[in-house]
Short mmCIF file of C-alpha atoms and ligand atoms in Angstrom, two decimals:
data_model
loop_
_atom_site.label_atom_id
_atom_site.label_comp_id
_atom_site.label_asym_id
_atom_site.label_seq_id
_atom_site.Cartn_x
_atom_site.Cartn_y
_atom_site.Cartn_z
CA UNK A 1 5.59 10.39 30.53
CA UNK A 2 5.11 13.45 28.35
CA UNK A 3 3.14 11.89 25.51
CA UNK A 4 -0.31 12.25 24.05
CA UNK A 5 -1.95 10.00 21.49
CA UNK A 6 -4.63 11.46 19.21
CA UNK A 7 -6.81 8.76 17.66
CA UNK A 8 -9.96 8.65 15.55
CA UNK A 9 -12.94 6.89 17.13
CA UNK A 10 -15.18 6.49 14.08
CA UNK A 11 -14.48 5.56 10.44
CA UNK A 12 -11.74 8.16 10.02
CA UNK A 13 -12.28 11.75 8.85
CA UNK A 14 -13.11 12.89 12.37
CA UNK A 15 -10.95 16.00 11.96
CA UNK A 16 -7.79 14.65 13.60
CA UNK A 17 -5.54 16.78 11.36
CA UNK A 18 -6.94 19.98 12.78
CA UNK A 19 -6.74 18.75 16.38
CA UNK A 20 -3.14 17.57 15.91
CA UNK A 21 -2.26 20.87 14.26
CA UNK A 22 -3.72 22.73 17.26
CA UNK A 23 -1.93 20.51 19.79
CA UNK A 24 1.36 20.60 17.87
CA UNK A 25 2.07 23.95 19.45
CA UNK A 26 2.23 22.29 22.86
CA UNK A 27 4.39 19.36 21.72
CA UNK A 28 7.91 19.04 20.37
CA UNK A 29 7.68 15.87 18.29
CA UNK A 30 4.74 14.65 16.15
CA UNK A 31 4.76 10.99 15.10
CA UNK A 32 2.76 8.99 12.53
CA UNK A 33 2.73 5.31 13.57
CA UNK A 34 0.51 3.45 11.08
CA UNK A 35 -1.38 3.69 7.80
CA UNK A 36 0.03 5.34 4.73
CA UNK A 37 -1.03 7.76 2.03
CA UNK A 38 -4.61 6.48 2.38
CA UNK A 39 -4.85 9.09 5.16
CA UNK A 40 -5.86 12.62 4.30
CA UNK A 41 -5.41 15.05 7.16
CA UNK A 42 -6.87 18.42 6.32
CA UNK A 43 -5.60 21.53 8.07
CA UNK A 44 -6.76 25.06 7.23
CA UNK A 45 -4.45 27.93 8.16
CA UNK A 46 -5.40 31.49 7.18
CA UNK A 47 -7.79 30.15 4.51
CA UNK A 48 -4.95 28.01 3.01
CA UNK A 49 -5.95 24.36 2.90
CA UNK A 50 -3.34 21.62 3.34
CA UNK A 51 -4.19 17.94 2.81
CA UNK A 52 -1.42 15.87 4.37
CA UNK A 53 -1.16 12.18 3.56
CA UNK A 54 2.13 10.85 4.91
CA UNK A 55 3.84 13.83 6.51
CA UNK A 56 2.74 14.41 10.13
CA UNK A 57 0.50 17.47 10.62
CA UNK A 58 3.16 18.99 12.91
CA UNK A 59 5.11 20.01 9.80
CA UNK A 60 2.86 23.07 9.55
CA UNK A 61 4.13 24.41 12.88
CA UNK A 62 7.69 25.74 12.62
CA UNK A 63 10.26 24.29 14.99
CA UNK A 64 8.62 20.89 15.48
CA UNK A 65 10.20 17.51 14.80
CA UNK A 66 8.09 15.16 12.67
CA UNK A 67 8.56 11.42 12.55
CA UNK A 68 7.19 8.82 10.14
CA UNK A 69 7.74 5.73 12.25
CA UNK A 70 8.20 2.07 11.31
CA UNK A 71 4.50 1.11 11.42
CA UNK A 72 3.67 3.39 8.48
CA UNK A 73 3.80 2.04 4.93
CA UNK A 74 5.53 4.65 2.78
CA UNK A 75 5.11 5.30 -0.90
CA UNK A 76 8.43 7.13 -1.46
CA UNK A 77 7.37 8.64 -4.78
CA UNK A 78 4.21 10.11 -3.24
CA UNK A 79 6.12 11.25 -0.17
CA UNK A 80 8.61 13.20 -2.27
CA UNK A 81 5.71 14.83 -4.18
CA UNK A 82 4.03 15.74 -0.89
CA UNK A 83 7.26 17.27 0.44
CA UNK A 84 7.83 19.24 -2.79
CA UNK A 85 4.26 20.53 -2.66
CA UNK A 86 4.71 21.65 0.94
CA UNK A 87 8.01 23.36 0.11
CA UNK A 88 6.45 25.17 -2.85
CA UNK A 89 3.94 26.61 -0.41
CA UNK A 90 6.66 27.89 1.92
CA UNK A 91 6.60 25.05 4.47
CA UNK A 92 10.05 24.00 5.71
CA UNK A 93 10.75 20.29 5.27
CA UNK A 94 14.38 19.38 5.93
CA UNK A 95 15.94 17.97 9.09
CA UNK A 96 12.57 18.44 10.85
CA UNK A 97 11.37 15.17 9.25
CA UNK A 98 12.67 11.73 10.22
CA UNK A 99 11.68 8.59 8.33
CA UNK A 100 12.08 5.10 9.76
CA UNK A 101 14.52 2.80 8.00
CA UNK A 102 12.21 -0.06 9.09
CA UNK A 103 9.03 1.36 7.53
CA UNK A 104 7.77 -0.82 4.70
CA UNK A 105 7.64 0.57 1.18
CA UNK A 106 4.54 0.91 -1.00
CA UNK A 107 5.48 0.43 -4.66
CA UNK A 108 3.36 1.17 -7.72
CA UNK A 109 2.69 -2.56 -8.10
CA UNK A 110 1.00 -2.49 -4.68
CA UNK A 111 -1.22 0.30 -5.93
CA UNK A 112 -1.93 -1.61 -9.14
CA UNK A 113 -2.72 -4.80 -7.20
CA UNK A 114 -4.96 -2.90 -4.75
CA UNK A 115 -6.93 -1.43 -7.66
CA UNK A 116 -7.06 -4.72 -9.57
CA UNK A 117 -8.25 -6.66 -6.48
CA UNK A 118 -10.91 -4.03 -5.81
CA UNK A 119 -12.04 -4.06 -9.46
CA UNK A 120 -12.37 -7.83 -9.23
CA UNK A 121 -14.68 -7.64 -6.23
CA UNK A 122 -18.35 -7.19 -6.84
CA UNK A 123 -21.38 -6.18 -4.79
CA UNK A 124 -20.97 -6.69 -1.08
CA UNK A 125 -17.38 -7.86 -1.48
CA UNK A 126 -16.16 -4.42 -2.51
CA UNK A 127 -14.24 -2.70 0.28
CA UNK A 128 -13.97 0.71 -1.38
CA UNK A 129 -10.25 1.08 -0.67
CA UNK A 130 -8.45 4.31 -1.44
CA UNK A 131 -6.45 2.45 -4.11
CA UNK A 132 -3.17 3.58 -2.54
CA UNK A 133 -1.72 0.08 -2.23
CA UNK A 134 -2.11 -0.11 1.52
CA UNK A 135 -3.55 -3.64 1.81
CA UNK A 136 -1.04 -5.29 -0.58
CA UNK A 137 1.90 -3.48 1.08
CA UNK A 138 0.92 -4.66 4.58
CA UNK A 139 0.23 -8.13 3.15
CA UNK A 140 3.80 -8.24 1.77
CA UNK A 141 5.11 -7.05 5.14
CA UNK A 142 3.42 -9.92 6.98
CA UNK A 143 4.20 -12.50 4.33
CA UNK A 144 7.85 -11.37 4.59
CA UNK A 145 8.14 -10.37 0.96
CA UNK A 146 8.13 -6.64 1.55
CA UNK A 147 10.97 -4.12 1.40
CA UNK A 148 11.79 -1.41 3.88
CA UNK A 149 12.99 2.15 3.47
CA UNK A 150 16.49 1.11 4.54
CA UNK A 151 16.63 -1.44 1.71
CA UNK A 152 16.19 1.33 -0.87
CA UNK A 153 19.49 2.87 0.18
CA UNK A 154 21.64 -0.23 -0.31
CA UNK A 155 23.89 -0.65 -3.37
CA UNK A 156 22.68 -3.64 -5.35
CA UNK A 157 19.04 -3.60 -4.27
CA UNK A 158 17.44 -2.35 -7.46
CA UNK A 159 18.65 -4.77 -10.10
CA UNK A 160 19.15 -7.87 -8.00
CA UNK A 161 16.25 -7.63 -5.54
CA UNK A 162 13.58 -5.17 -6.66
CA UNK A 163 13.58 -6.01 -10.36
CA UNK A 164 12.66 -9.71 -9.93
CA UNK A 165 9.93 -8.70 -7.46
CA UNK A 166 8.41 -6.25 -9.98
CA UNK A 167 8.52 -8.97 -12.64
CA UNK A 168 6.74 -11.34 -10.22
CA UNK A 169 4.08 -8.71 -9.37
CA UNK A 170 3.60 -8.06 -13.09
CA UNK A 171 2.95 -11.74 -13.68
CA UNK A 172 0.22 -11.65 -11.06
CA UNK A 173 -1.24 -8.45 -12.53
CA UNK A 174 -1.24 -9.80 -16.08
CA UNK A 175 -2.04 -13.47 -15.66
CA UNK A 176 -4.37 -13.45 -12.67
CA UNK A 177 -6.00 -10.03 -12.79
CA UNK A 178 -5.70 -9.31 -16.53
CA UNK A 179 -4.63 -5.82 -15.47
CA UNK A 180 -1.91 -3.60 -17.00
CA UNK A 181 1.64 -4.34 -15.81
CA UNK A 182 3.84 -1.63 -14.26
CA UNK A 183 6.89 -0.51 -16.31
CA UNK A 184 9.97 -2.18 -14.81
CA UNK A 185 12.78 0.24 -15.63
CA UNK A 186 10.71 3.38 -15.04
CA UNK A 187 9.58 2.05 -11.68
CA UNK A 188 13.15 1.34 -10.64
CA UNK A 189 14.27 4.80 -11.75
CA UNK A 190 11.50 6.68 -9.97
CA UNK A 191 11.90 4.76 -6.72
CA UNK A 192 15.70 5.20 -6.82
CA UNK A 193 15.31 8.96 -7.36
CA UNK A 194 12.77 9.26 -4.56
CA UNK A 195 14.97 7.24 -2.20
CA UNK A 196 17.93 9.51 -2.95
CA UNK A 197 15.80 12.57 -2.24
CA UNK A 198 14.81 11.07 1.13
CA UNK A 199 18.19 9.54 2.06
CA UNK A 200 19.19 12.23 4.56
CA UNK A 201 15.92 11.82 6.46
CA UNK A 202 15.94 8.03 6.79
CA UNK A 203 17.14 6.83 10.17
CA UNK A 204 16.46 4.59 13.16
CA UNK A 205 13.43 6.52 14.41
CA UNK A 206 12.91 4.30 17.47
CA UNK A 207 16.33 5.29 18.76
CA UNK A 208 15.63 8.93 17.92
CA UNK A 209 12.29 8.81 19.76
CA UNK A 210 13.93 7.26 22.85
CA UNK A 211 16.42 10.11 22.76
CA UNK A 212 13.67 12.75 22.52
CA UNK A 213 11.82 11.23 25.47
CA UNK A 214 15.02 11.02 27.55
CA UNK A 215 15.60 14.70 26.83
CA UNK A 216 12.12 15.49 28.20
CA UNK A 217 10.56 16.39 24.84
CA UNK A 218 6.79 16.20 24.52
CA UNK A 219 5.71 13.65 21.96
CA UNK A 220 2.36 13.52 20.18
CA UNK A 221 1.29 10.36 18.34
CA UNK A 222 -0.92 11.25 15.37
CA UNK A 223 -3.40 8.48 14.59
CA UNK A 224 -4.65 7.89 11.06
CA UNK A 225 -8.05 6.45 10.08
CA UNK A 226 -10.31 5.51 13.00
CA UNK A 227 -11.20 2.74 15.45
CA UNK A 228 -13.93 1.32 13.21
CA UNK A 229 -11.35 0.80 10.45
CA UNK A 230 -8.97 -1.08 12.79
CA UNK A 231 -7.87 -4.41 11.28
CA UNK A 232 -8.82 -6.29 14.50
CA UNK A 233 -11.64 -4.30 16.05
CA UNK A 234 -13.11 -2.45 13.10
CA UNK A 235 -15.97 -3.58 10.88
CA UNK A 236 -13.95 -6.39 9.27
CA UNK A 237 -13.46 -6.93 6.35
CA UNK A 238 -14.49 -3.34 5.57
CA UNK A 239 -11.43 -1.95 7.34
CA UNK A 240 -7.93 -0.75 6.60
CA UNK A 241 -4.90 -3.00 7.05
CA UNK A 242 -3.33 -1.54 10.20
CA UNK A 243 -4.09 -1.17 13.90
CA UNK A 244 -5.58 2.29 14.00
CA UNK A 245 -6.03 2.24 17.78
CA UNK A 246 -3.60 3.27 20.52
CA UNK A 247 -2.41 -0.35 20.71
CA UNK A 248 -0.69 0.21 17.36
CA UNK A 249 1.62 2.86 18.85
CA UNK A 250 4.19 0.61 20.56
CA UNK A 251 4.69 -1.71 17.59
CA UNK A 252 4.40 1.18 15.16
CA UNK A 253 7.16 3.20 16.85
CA UNK A 254 9.41 0.73 18.67
CA UNK A 255 8.61 2.43 21.98
CA UNK A 256 7.40 0.31 24.93
CA UNK A 257 3.67 0.23 25.76
CA UNK A 258 4.13 2.25 28.98
CA UNK A 259 4.92 5.22 26.77
CA UNK A 260 1.25 5.52 25.84
CA UNK A 261 -0.34 7.54 28.60
CA UNK A 262 -2.97 10.09 27.73
CA UNK A 263 -5.19 9.22 24.79
CA UNK A 264 -7.37 11.88 23.19
CA UNK A 265 -10.12 10.35 21.07
CA UNK A 266 -11.55 12.43 18.24
CA UNK A 267 -15.27 12.11 17.58
CA UNK A 268 -17.29 13.96 14.98
CA UNK A 269 -20.63 15.33 16.27
CA UNK A 270 -22.28 13.03 13.70
CA UNK A 271 -20.94 10.03 11.75
CA UNK A 272 -19.44 9.60 8.29
CA UNK A 273 -17.91 6.75 6.34
CA UNK A 274 -16.20 6.45 2.97
CA UNK A 275 -16.00 3.13 1.25
CA UNK A 276 -18.43 0.30 1.69
CA UNK A 277 -19.53 -1.72 4.71
CA UNK A 278 -22.24 -1.55 7.35
CA UNK A 279 -23.18 1.84 8.77
CA UNK A 280 -26.15 1.56 11.16
CA UNK A 281 -27.02 5.28 11.43
CA UNK A 282 -26.55 6.11 7.74
CA UNK A 283 -29.04 8.64 6.34
CA UNK A 284 -29.71 8.17 2.66
CA UNK A 285 -32.29 10.98 2.64
CA UNK A 286 -32.22 14.79 2.47
CA UNK A 287 -30.87 15.02 6.04
CA UNK A 288 -27.82 12.94 5.06
CA UNK A 289 -27.36 15.14 2.01
CA UNK A 290 -27.55 18.25 4.18
CA UNK A 291 -24.87 16.90 6.54
CA UNK A 292 -22.65 16.11 3.54
CA UNK A 293 -23.00 19.56 1.99
CA UNK A 294 -22.73 21.53 5.23
CA UNK A 295 -19.86 19.42 6.52
CA UNK A 296 -17.98 19.40 3.19
CA UNK A 297 -17.97 15.63 3.51
CA UNK A 298 -15.84 14.66 0.53
CA UNK A 299 -12.69 12.54 0.96
CA UNK A 300 -9.41 14.48 1.31
CA UNK A 301 -7.55 11.64 -0.44
CA UNK A 302 -9.97 10.47 -3.12
CA UNK A 303 -12.62 13.23 -3.31
CA UNK A 304 -15.33 10.58 -2.85
CA UNK A 305 -18.59 11.76 -1.24
CA UNK A 306 -18.77 10.46 2.32
CA UNK A 307 -21.81 8.61 3.59
CA UNK A 308 -23.37 10.57 6.48
CA UNK A 309 -25.53 9.73 9.49
CA UNK A 310 -26.35 10.52 13.10
CA UNK A 311 -23.98 10.09 16.02
CA UNK A 312 -23.56 6.42 16.96
CA UNK A 313 -22.95 5.94 20.66
CA UNK A 314 -22.47 2.17 20.45
CA UNK A 315 -19.60 2.68 18.02
CA UNK A 316 -18.16 5.62 19.97
CA UNK A 317 -18.14 3.66 23.23
CA UNK A 318 -16.27 0.82 21.58
CA UNK A 319 -13.66 3.29 20.28
CA UNK A 320 -13.25 4.84 23.74
CA UNK A 321 -12.87 1.42 25.38
CA UNK A 322 -10.40 -0.11 22.90
CA UNK A 323 -8.23 3.00 22.81
CA UNK A 324 -8.34 3.66 26.56
CA UNK A 325 -9.35 7.26 25.92
CA UNK A 326 -8.71 9.72 28.74
CA UNK A 327 -10.43 12.64 26.97
CA UNK A 328 -12.40 13.47 23.83
CA UNK A 329 -12.32 16.17 21.17
CA UNK A 330 -15.75 16.65 19.59
CA UNK A 331 -15.47 18.09 16.08
CA UNK A 332 -17.73 19.78 13.52
CA UNK A 333 -20.38 20.77 16.05
CA UNK A 334 -21.18 23.81 13.86
CA UNK A 335 -22.39 21.50 11.06
CA UNK A 336 -25.43 20.72 13.24
CA UNK A 337 -26.40 24.42 13.48
CA UNK A 338 -30.02 24.97 12.49
CA UNK A 339 -31.27 21.37 12.78
CA UNK A 340 -34.66 21.29 14.59
CA UNK A 341 -34.11 17.89 16.14
CA UNK A 342 -30.92 15.88 16.40
CA UNK A 343 -30.75 12.14 16.91
CA UNK A 344 -28.27 10.10 18.89
CA UNK A 345 -28.16 6.34 18.38
CA UNK A 346 -27.97 4.99 21.95
CA UNK A 347 -28.27 1.26 21.19
CA UNK A 348 -28.99 -1.19 18.39
CA UNK A 349 -31.79 -3.65 17.99
CA UNK A 350 -30.97 -7.03 16.47
CA UNK A 351 -33.67 -9.67 15.92
CA UNK A 352 -35.90 -7.90 18.46
CA UNK A 353 -33.16 -7.75 21.13
CA UNK A 354 -31.45 -4.60 22.41
CA UNK A 355 -27.70 -4.66 21.71
CA UNK A 356 -25.24 -2.28 23.38
CA UNK A 357 -22.00 -3.65 21.89
CA UNK A 358 -21.02 -3.76 18.24
CA UNK A 359 -21.49 -7.23 16.78
CA UNK A 360 -18.22 -8.65 15.41
CA UNK A 361 -19.72 -9.78 12.12
CA UNK A 362 -20.34 -7.32 9.32
CA UNK A 363 -23.47 -9.24 8.36
CA UNK A 364 -25.03 -8.77 11.82
CA UNK A 365 -23.93 -5.14 11.97
CA UNK A 366 -25.58 -4.63 8.61
CA UNK A 367 -28.87 -5.93 10.07
CA UNK A 368 -29.03 -3.89 13.30
CA UNK A 369 -31.61 -1.14 13.66
CA UNK A 370 -30.51 2.01 15.47
CA UNK A 371 -32.42 2.94 18.64
CA UNK A 372 -32.52 6.72 18.76
CA UNK A 373 -32.80 9.32 21.47
CA UNK A 374 -33.92 12.67 20.09
CA UNK A 375 -32.66 15.96 21.44
CA UNK A 376 -33.56 19.55 20.55
CA UNK A 377 -31.41 21.37 17.99
CA UNK A 378 -30.37 25.00 18.32
CA UNK A 379 -31.16 28.16 16.42
CA UNK A 380 -28.02 30.27 16.81
CA UNK A 381 -24.58 29.46 15.45
CA UNK A 382 -21.93 27.40 17.20
CA UNK A 383 -19.36 28.54 14.64
CA UNK A 384 -18.49 31.86 16.29
CA UNK A 385 -18.08 30.50 19.81
CA UNK A 386 -14.57 30.42 21.28
CA UNK A 387 -15.64 29.63 24.87
CA UNK A 388 -17.99 26.86 25.87
CA UNK A 389 -20.42 29.35 27.46
CA UNK A 390 -20.67 31.20 24.11
CA UNK A 391 -22.26 28.17 22.44
CA UNK A 392 -26.06 28.19 22.05
CA UNK A 393 -27.49 26.62 25.23
CA UNK A 394 -28.87 23.61 23.36
CA UNK A 395 -25.50 23.02 21.68
CA UNK A 396 -23.96 22.98 25.17
CA UNK A 397 -26.60 20.44 26.18
CA UNK A 398 -25.80 18.26 23.14
CA UNK A 399 -22.11 18.21 24.06
CA UNK A 400 -22.94 17.46 27.70
CA UNK A 401 -25.29 14.66 26.68
CA UNK A 402 -22.69 12.99 24.47
CA UNK A 403 -20.09 13.38 27.19
CA UNK A 404 -22.37 11.67 29.70
CA UNK A 405 -23.35 8.86 27.35
CA UNK A 406 -19.78 8.20 26.17
CA UNK A 407 -18.46 8.39 29.73
CA UNK A 408 -15.30 10.35 28.93
CA UNK A 409 -14.65 14.10 29.38
CA UNK A 410 -14.97 16.26 26.25
CA UNK A 411 -12.06 18.67 26.61
CA UNK A 412 -12.09 20.19 23.12
CA UNK A 413 -14.91 21.22 20.80
CA UNK A 414 -14.14 22.18 17.21
CA UNK A 415 -16.60 24.56 15.55
CA UNK A 416 -15.10 25.31 12.13
CA UNK A 417 -12.35 24.57 9.64
CA UNK A 418 -9.97 27.32 10.71
CA UNK A 419 -7.15 26.63 13.15
CA UNK A 420 -8.68 29.15 15.57
CA UNK A 421 -12.22 27.70 15.54
CA UNK A 422 -11.78 25.63 18.67
CA UNK A 423 -13.02 25.64 22.25
CA UNK A 424 -11.00 24.07 25.05
CA UNK A 425 -12.50 23.00 28.36
CA UNK A 426 -10.83 21.57 31.42
CA UNK A 427 -11.59 17.95 32.20
P1 IMP B 501 -7.47 1.28 2.36
O1 IMP B 501 -6.93 1.76 3.67
O2 IMP B 501 -7.13 2.18 1.20
O3 IMP B 501 -7.13 -0.16 2.10
O4 IMP B 501 -9.08 1.31 2.43
C1 IMP B 501 -9.81 0.48 3.31
C2 IMP B 501 -11.00 1.22 3.90
O5 IMP B 501 -10.54 2.24 4.77
C3 IMP B 501 -11.87 1.93 2.86
O6 IMP B 501 -13.21 1.92 3.29
C4 IMP B 501 -11.35 3.35 2.88
O7 IMP B 501 -12.31 4.27 2.44
C5 IMP B 501 -11.06 3.50 4.35
N1 IMP B 501 -10.02 4.52 4.65
C6 IMP B 501 -8.69 4.39 4.53
N2 IMP B 501 -8.07 5.51 4.92
C7 IMP B 501 -9.02 6.35 5.33
C8 IMP B 501 -8.98 7.67 5.89
O8 IMP B 501 -7.94 8.28 6.11
N3 IMP B 501 -10.19 8.21 6.19
C9 IMP B 501 -11.36 7.54 6.00
N4 IMP B 501 -11.44 6.32 5.50
C10 IMP B 501 -10.27 5.72 5.17
#
C-alpha cells in the first residue's frame, strides 16, 4: 500500500509541518484526519513563513491533492479565512482541496464555550486549550448534537436547525458560565457565507480516497498534535480531544486499518509543551529559556511561549509503540548547537522506584523525577549540514544514541527552518 503516516510523538510542535512539506513532493495526496484549527503547522519556503491550521501542508506544493477528512473538526469561517490568506500569497486553492461532508463543524459557540469552560477552571484544573472550540465540538459529535459540513449545504438547515441550537448554546453561555452570548443572526450569516464559499470542495472524501488508492496514488496522512496529547494515551486530562496517533487514521478517513503501513514519527531533539499538565523534563531555568529563544518556541496558533526541557525517552518510546512507528524524523537538532552537555531522560523515578513506562495518571506523572544520562555537546554548527557525515561528530553521536535508545531508525534529521535544511539517511 502506497501510504505514509506522519505523526507527532511528543506534545505537538515537533515540526511535522516541515516534514510533511518535504515529503509532499514524493506523494500525490495529503490528508488531515483529526484535530482542527488548534493545529499550527509552520512551513518556511524561501524565507516566507506559512502557518497552516486546517489546510493540509501539501497545499504549498503545486499539483498535490489535499484532503480534510471526516475526523477533522472544521471551523468553516476560519477555513475560508485561511484559504483567502493562502490565495493572497499566490498559493492555489481550488479543486486541489477536498473537504469531507461528514466532518463535524466548529461554530463560534464552541469557541465561546471552550473559552468560558477554561476561564472557569482554576489552578491545576486548567488545561490551557487553544480556545478554538475543539473540545466542545468533539463533545457535541459524540453526544450526537453536532452538525456536519454536509448539513450546512442543505436548504432549511439554518433557521430550523442551527438557530435553535445557537439559542440553546447561548443559554448555557449566559446562565451557566455568565459569559457573553454569540449573536444569532450574524452567526447564521457568516456560517452560511462560509459554507457557500466551500460548497464546491465538500464531498465524500472516503470515496475519493479509495479512488486515489485504486489509481495507485501515493497518500500521506498528516498528523496534528502529538502522541502525548492523544485523548486515550496522552497525559489525560491535559490532552486534546482527538486520537492523535496512527490509530485515528482509519476512523478519521473512512479507510480500512490495513491502509496504514509505514508510520514516520516526528521527534524534536528536545521536548516542548504548550498548555498545562505534567512535564517531567521541564527546565524552568536559564537552559529552558535558551532552548525557547534559540528554538523560537512560541505557539504557531496562539503565540504562547512553549515550556521547554530535555529529551524524554520514556515519552518517546511510548509514542513509538502506540503509533507503530517504522522510522523517525528528528527535528531541530541545530537548536542544541553550542551546549556543553546535553541530557537525555532515560527513565523516571517514582517513590524511589525506577519507572520505564509513563504512568497513566497525571498526578503520578507530575511526581516522577527524571533519571538523566548526560552526553557531550558539540562546538560546530549542525545547521549547515546537508549530509549526515557533515554534522559535527558529537551531533552524529547524539542522533545515534537517541536512535539506539528509542529503538527505531532515524531516517531524517531537520537542522533549520528552511525547506532545504534537512538530512535524509537510509534506514
Ligand atoms: P485544545 O486542543 O485546544 O483543546 O487544547 C488542549 C491541549 O492541547 C492544550 O494543552 C493545547 O495547548 C494543546 N494543543 C492543541 N493543539 C496543539 C498543537 O497543534 N500543538 C501543540 N499543542 C497543542
